[in-house]
Coordinates of N, CA, C and O in Angstrom, one line a residue:
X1 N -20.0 -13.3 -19.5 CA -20.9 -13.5 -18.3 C -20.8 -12.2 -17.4 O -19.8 -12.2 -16.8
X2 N -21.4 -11.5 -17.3 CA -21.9 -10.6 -16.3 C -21.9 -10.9 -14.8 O -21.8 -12.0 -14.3
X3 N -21.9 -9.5 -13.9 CA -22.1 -9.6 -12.5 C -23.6 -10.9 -12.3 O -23.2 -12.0 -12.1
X4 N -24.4 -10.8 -12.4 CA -25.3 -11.4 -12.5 C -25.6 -12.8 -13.0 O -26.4 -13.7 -12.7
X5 N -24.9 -12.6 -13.6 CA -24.5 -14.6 -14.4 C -23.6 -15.4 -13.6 O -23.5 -16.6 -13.7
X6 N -22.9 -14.7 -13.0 CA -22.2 -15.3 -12.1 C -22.4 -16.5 -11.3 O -23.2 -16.3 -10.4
X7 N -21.8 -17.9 -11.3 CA -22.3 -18.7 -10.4 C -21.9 -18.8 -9.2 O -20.7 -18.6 -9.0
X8 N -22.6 -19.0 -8.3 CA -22.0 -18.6 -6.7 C -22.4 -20.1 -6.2 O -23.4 -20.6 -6.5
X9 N -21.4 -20.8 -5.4 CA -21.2 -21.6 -4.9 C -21.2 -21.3 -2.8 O -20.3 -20.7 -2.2
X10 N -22.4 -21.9 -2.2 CA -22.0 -21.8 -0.9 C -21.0 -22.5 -0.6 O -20.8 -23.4 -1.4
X11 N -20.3 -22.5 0.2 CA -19.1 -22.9 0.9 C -19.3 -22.9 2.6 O -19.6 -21.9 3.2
X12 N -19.0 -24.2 3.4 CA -18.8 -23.9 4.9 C -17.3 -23.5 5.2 O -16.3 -24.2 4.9
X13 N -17.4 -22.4 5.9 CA -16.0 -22.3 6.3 C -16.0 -22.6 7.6 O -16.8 -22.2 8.5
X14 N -14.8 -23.9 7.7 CA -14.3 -23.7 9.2 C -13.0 -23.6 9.6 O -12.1 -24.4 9.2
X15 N -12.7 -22.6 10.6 CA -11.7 -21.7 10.5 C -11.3 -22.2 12.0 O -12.1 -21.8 12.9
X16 N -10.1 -23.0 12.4 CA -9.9 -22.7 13.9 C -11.1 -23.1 14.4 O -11.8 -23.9 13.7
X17 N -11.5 -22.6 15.7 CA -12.1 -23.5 16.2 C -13.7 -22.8 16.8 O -14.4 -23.1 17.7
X18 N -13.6 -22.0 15.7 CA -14.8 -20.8 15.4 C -15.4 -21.7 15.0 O -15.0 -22.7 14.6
X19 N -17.0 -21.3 15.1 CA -18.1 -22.0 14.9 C -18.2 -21.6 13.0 O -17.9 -20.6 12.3
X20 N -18.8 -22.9 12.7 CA -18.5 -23.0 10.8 C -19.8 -21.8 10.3 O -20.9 -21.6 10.7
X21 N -18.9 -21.2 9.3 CA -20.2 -20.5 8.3 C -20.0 -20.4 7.6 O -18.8 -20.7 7.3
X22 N -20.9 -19.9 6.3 CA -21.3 -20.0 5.3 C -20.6 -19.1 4.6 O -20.1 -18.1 5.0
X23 N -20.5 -19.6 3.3 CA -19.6 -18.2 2.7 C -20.1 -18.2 1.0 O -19.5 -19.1 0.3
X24 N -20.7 -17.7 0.7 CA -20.8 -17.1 -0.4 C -19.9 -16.8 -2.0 O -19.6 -15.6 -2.3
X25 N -19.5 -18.2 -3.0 CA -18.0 -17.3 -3.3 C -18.6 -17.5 -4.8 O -19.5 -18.3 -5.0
X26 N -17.9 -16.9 -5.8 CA -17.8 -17.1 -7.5 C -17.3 -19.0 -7.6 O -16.3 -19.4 -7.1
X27 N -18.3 -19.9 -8.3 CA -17.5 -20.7 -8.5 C -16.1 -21.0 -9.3 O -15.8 -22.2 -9.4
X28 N -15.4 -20.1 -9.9 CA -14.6 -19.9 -10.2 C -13.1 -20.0 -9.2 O -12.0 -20.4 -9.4
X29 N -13.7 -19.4 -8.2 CA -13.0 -18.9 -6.9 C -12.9 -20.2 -5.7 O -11.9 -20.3 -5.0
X30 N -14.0 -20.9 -5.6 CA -14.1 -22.0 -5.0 C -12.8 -22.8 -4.2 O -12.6 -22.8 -3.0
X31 N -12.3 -23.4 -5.1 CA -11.1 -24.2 -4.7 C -9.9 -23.2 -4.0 O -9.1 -23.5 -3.1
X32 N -10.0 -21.7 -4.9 CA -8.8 -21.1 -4.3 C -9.2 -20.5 -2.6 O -8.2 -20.3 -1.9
X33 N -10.6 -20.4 -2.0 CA -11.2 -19.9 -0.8 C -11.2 -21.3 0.0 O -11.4 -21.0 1.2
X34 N -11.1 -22.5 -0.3 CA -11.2 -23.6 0.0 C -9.1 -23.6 0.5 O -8.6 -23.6 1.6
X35 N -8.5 -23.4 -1.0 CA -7.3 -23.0 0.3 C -6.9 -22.0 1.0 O -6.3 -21.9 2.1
X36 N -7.1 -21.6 0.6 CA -7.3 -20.1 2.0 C -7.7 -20.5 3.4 O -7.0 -20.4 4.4
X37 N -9.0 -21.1 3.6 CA -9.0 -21.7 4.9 C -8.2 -22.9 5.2 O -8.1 -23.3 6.4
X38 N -7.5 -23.5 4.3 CA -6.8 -24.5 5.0 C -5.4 -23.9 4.9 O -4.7 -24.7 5.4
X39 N -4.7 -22.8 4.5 CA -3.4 -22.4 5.4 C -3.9 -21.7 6.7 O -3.3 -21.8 7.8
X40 N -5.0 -21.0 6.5 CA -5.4 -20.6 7.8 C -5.3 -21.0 9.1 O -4.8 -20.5 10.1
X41 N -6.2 -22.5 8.9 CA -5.9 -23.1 9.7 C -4.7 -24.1 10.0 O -4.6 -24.9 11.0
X42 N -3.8 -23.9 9.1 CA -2.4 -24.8 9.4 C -1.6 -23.9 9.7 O -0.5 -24.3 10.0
X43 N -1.9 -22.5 9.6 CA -1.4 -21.3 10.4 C -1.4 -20.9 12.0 O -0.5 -20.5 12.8
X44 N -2.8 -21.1 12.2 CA -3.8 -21.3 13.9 C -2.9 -22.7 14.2 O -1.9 -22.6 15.0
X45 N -3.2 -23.5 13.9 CA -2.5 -24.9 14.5 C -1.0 -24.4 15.0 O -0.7 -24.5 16.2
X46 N -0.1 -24.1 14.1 CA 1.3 -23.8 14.8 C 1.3 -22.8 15.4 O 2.3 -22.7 16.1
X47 N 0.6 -21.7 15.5 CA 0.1 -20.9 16.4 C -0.3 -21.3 18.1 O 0.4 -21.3 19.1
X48 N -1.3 -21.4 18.0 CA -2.2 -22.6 19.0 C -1.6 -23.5 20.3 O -1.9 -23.6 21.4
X49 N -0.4 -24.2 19.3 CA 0.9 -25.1 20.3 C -0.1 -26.6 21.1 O 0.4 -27.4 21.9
X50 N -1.6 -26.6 20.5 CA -2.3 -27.6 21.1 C -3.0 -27.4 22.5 O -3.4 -26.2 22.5
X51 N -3.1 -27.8 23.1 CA -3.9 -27.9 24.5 C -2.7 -27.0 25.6 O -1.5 -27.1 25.4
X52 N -3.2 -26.1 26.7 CA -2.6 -25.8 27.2 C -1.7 -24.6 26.8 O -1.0 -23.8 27.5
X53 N -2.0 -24.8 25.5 CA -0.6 -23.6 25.0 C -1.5 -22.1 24.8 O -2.3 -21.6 25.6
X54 N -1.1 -21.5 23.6 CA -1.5 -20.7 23.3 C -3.2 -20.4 23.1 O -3.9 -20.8 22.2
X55 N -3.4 -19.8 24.1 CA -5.6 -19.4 23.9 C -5.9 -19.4 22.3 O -5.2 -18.8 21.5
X56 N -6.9 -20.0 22.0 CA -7.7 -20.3 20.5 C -7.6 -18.4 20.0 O -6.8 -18.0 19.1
X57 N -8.4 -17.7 20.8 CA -8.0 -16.1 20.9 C -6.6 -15.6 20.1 O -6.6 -15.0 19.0
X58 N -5.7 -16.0 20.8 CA -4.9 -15.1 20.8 C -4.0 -15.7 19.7 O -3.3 -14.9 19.0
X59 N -3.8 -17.4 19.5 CA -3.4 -17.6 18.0 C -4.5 -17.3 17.0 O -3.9 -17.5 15.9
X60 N -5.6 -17.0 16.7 CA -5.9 -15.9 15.7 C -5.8 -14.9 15.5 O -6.1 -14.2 14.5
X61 N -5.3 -14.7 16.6 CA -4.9 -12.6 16.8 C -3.5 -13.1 15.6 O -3.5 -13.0 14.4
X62 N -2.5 -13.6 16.3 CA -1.3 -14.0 15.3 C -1.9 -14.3 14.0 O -1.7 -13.5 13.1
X63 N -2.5 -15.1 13.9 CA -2.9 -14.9 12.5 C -3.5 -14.2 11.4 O -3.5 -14.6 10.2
X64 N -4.1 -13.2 11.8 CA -4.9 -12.0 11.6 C -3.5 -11.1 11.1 O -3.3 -10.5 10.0
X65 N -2.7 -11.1 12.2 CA -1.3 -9.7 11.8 C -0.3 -10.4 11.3 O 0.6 -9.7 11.0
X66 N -0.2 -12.1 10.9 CA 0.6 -12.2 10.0 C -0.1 -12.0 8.9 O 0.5 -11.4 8.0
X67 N -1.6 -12.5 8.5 CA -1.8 -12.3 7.0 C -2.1 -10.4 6.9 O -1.7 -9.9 5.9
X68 N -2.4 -9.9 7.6 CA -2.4 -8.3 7.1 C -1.1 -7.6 7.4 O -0.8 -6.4 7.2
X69 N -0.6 -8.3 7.8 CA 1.7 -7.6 7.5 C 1.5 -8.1 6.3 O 1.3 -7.2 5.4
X70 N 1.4 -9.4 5.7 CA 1.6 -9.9 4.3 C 1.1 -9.1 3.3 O 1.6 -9.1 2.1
X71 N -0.1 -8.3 3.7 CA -1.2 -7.8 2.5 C -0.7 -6.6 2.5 O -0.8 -6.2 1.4
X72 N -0.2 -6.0 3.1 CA 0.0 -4.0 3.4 C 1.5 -4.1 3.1 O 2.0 -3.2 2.4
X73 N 2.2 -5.0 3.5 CA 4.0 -5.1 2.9 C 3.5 -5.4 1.3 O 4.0 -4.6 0.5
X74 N 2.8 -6.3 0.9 CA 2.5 -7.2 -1.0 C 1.8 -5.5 -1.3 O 2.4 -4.9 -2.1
X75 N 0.8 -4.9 -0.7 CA 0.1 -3.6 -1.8 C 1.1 -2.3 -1.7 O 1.0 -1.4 -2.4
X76 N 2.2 -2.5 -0.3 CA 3.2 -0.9 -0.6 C 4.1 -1.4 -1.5 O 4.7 -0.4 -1.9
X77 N 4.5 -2.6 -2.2 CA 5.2 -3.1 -2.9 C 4.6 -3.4 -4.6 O 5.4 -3.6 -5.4
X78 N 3.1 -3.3 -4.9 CA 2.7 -2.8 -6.1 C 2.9 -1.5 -5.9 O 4.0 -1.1 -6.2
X79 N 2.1 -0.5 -5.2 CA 2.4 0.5 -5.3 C 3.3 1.2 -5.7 O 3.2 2.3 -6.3
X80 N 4.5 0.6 -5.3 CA 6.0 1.5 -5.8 C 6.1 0.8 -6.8 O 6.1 1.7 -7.7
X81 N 6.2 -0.3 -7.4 CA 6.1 -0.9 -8.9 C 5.3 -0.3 -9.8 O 5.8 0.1 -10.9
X82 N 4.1 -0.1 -9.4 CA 3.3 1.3 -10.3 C 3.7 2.2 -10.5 O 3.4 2.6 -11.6
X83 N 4.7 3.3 -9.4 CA 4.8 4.6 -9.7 C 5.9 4.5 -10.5 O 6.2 5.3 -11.5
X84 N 7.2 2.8 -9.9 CA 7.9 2.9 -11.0 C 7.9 3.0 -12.5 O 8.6 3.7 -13.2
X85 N 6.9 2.0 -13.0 CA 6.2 2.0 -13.9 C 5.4 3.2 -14.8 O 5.3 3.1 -16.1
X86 N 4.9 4.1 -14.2 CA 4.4 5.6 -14.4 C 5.8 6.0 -14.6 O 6.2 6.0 -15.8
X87 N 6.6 6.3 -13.7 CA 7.7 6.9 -14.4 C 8.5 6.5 -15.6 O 9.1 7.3 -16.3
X88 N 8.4 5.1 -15.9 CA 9.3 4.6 -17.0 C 8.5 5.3 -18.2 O 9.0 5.8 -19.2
X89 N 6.8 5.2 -17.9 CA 6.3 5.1 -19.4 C 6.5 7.0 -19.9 O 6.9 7.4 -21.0
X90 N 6.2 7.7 -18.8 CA 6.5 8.9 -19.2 C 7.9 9.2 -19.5 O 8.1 10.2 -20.2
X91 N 9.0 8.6 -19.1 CA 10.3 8.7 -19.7 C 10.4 8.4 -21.0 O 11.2 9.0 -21.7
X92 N 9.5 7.4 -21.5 CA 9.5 6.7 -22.5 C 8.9 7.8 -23.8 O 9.3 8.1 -24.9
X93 N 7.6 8.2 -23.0 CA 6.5 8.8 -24.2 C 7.8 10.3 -24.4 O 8.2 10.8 -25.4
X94 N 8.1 10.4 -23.2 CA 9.5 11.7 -23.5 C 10.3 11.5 -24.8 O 10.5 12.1 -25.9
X95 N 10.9 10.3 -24.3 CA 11.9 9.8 -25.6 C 11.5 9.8 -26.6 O 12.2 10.3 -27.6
X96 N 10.3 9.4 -26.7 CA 9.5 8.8 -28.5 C 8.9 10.4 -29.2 O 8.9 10.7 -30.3
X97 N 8.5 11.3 -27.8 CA 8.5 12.7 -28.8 C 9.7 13.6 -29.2 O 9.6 14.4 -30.1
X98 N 10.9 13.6 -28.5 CA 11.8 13.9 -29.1 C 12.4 13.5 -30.1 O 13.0 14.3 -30.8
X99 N 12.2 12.0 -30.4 CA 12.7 11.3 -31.6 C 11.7 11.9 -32.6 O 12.1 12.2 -33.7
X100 N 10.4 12.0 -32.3 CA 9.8 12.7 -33.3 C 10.4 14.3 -33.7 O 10.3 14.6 -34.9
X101 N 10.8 15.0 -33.2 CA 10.9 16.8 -33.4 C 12.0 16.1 -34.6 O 12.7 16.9 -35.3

């Protein structure tokens, strides 16, 4: 199945206490964007502290910079797994032509 063949499922997202919209996803993907908004929001909630506490604002600011600390710490962390990786394989292809000579 192709870009094109692809089935796309609307989805309402409601996120916190942002007004709901629409989201566009692969139905394949469905259920996993379905949880995604719901740690989100069980993220905002302990954020938040309820009434009185923390501005709707500013516990999504928190949650905005814990999920992109999570994502930029998880991709500098492939990244050095890849170069480790690049180096093993060229150590490797090293080895296997010497065993050839």
């Amino acid at each position: 199945m192709n870009d094109d063949e692809i089935r796309r499922h609307n989805i309402t997202a409601r996120i916190a206490d942002v007004e709901p919209f629409k989201l566009l996803v692969p139905e394949t993907e469905e259920a996993f964007y379905r949880y995604i908004i719901e740690q989100l929001n069980k993220l905002w909630s302990k954020m938040h502290y309820g009434p009185g506490g923390v501005p709707s604002q500013m516990a999504l600011a928190k949650v905005a910079l814990y999920f992109a600390e999570m994502y930029y710490r998880k991709s500098a962390l492939a990244t050095d797994q890849s170069k480790v990786l690049d180096d093993f394989e060229r150590e490797l292809d090293k080895m296997l032509r010497d065993i050839e000579l």
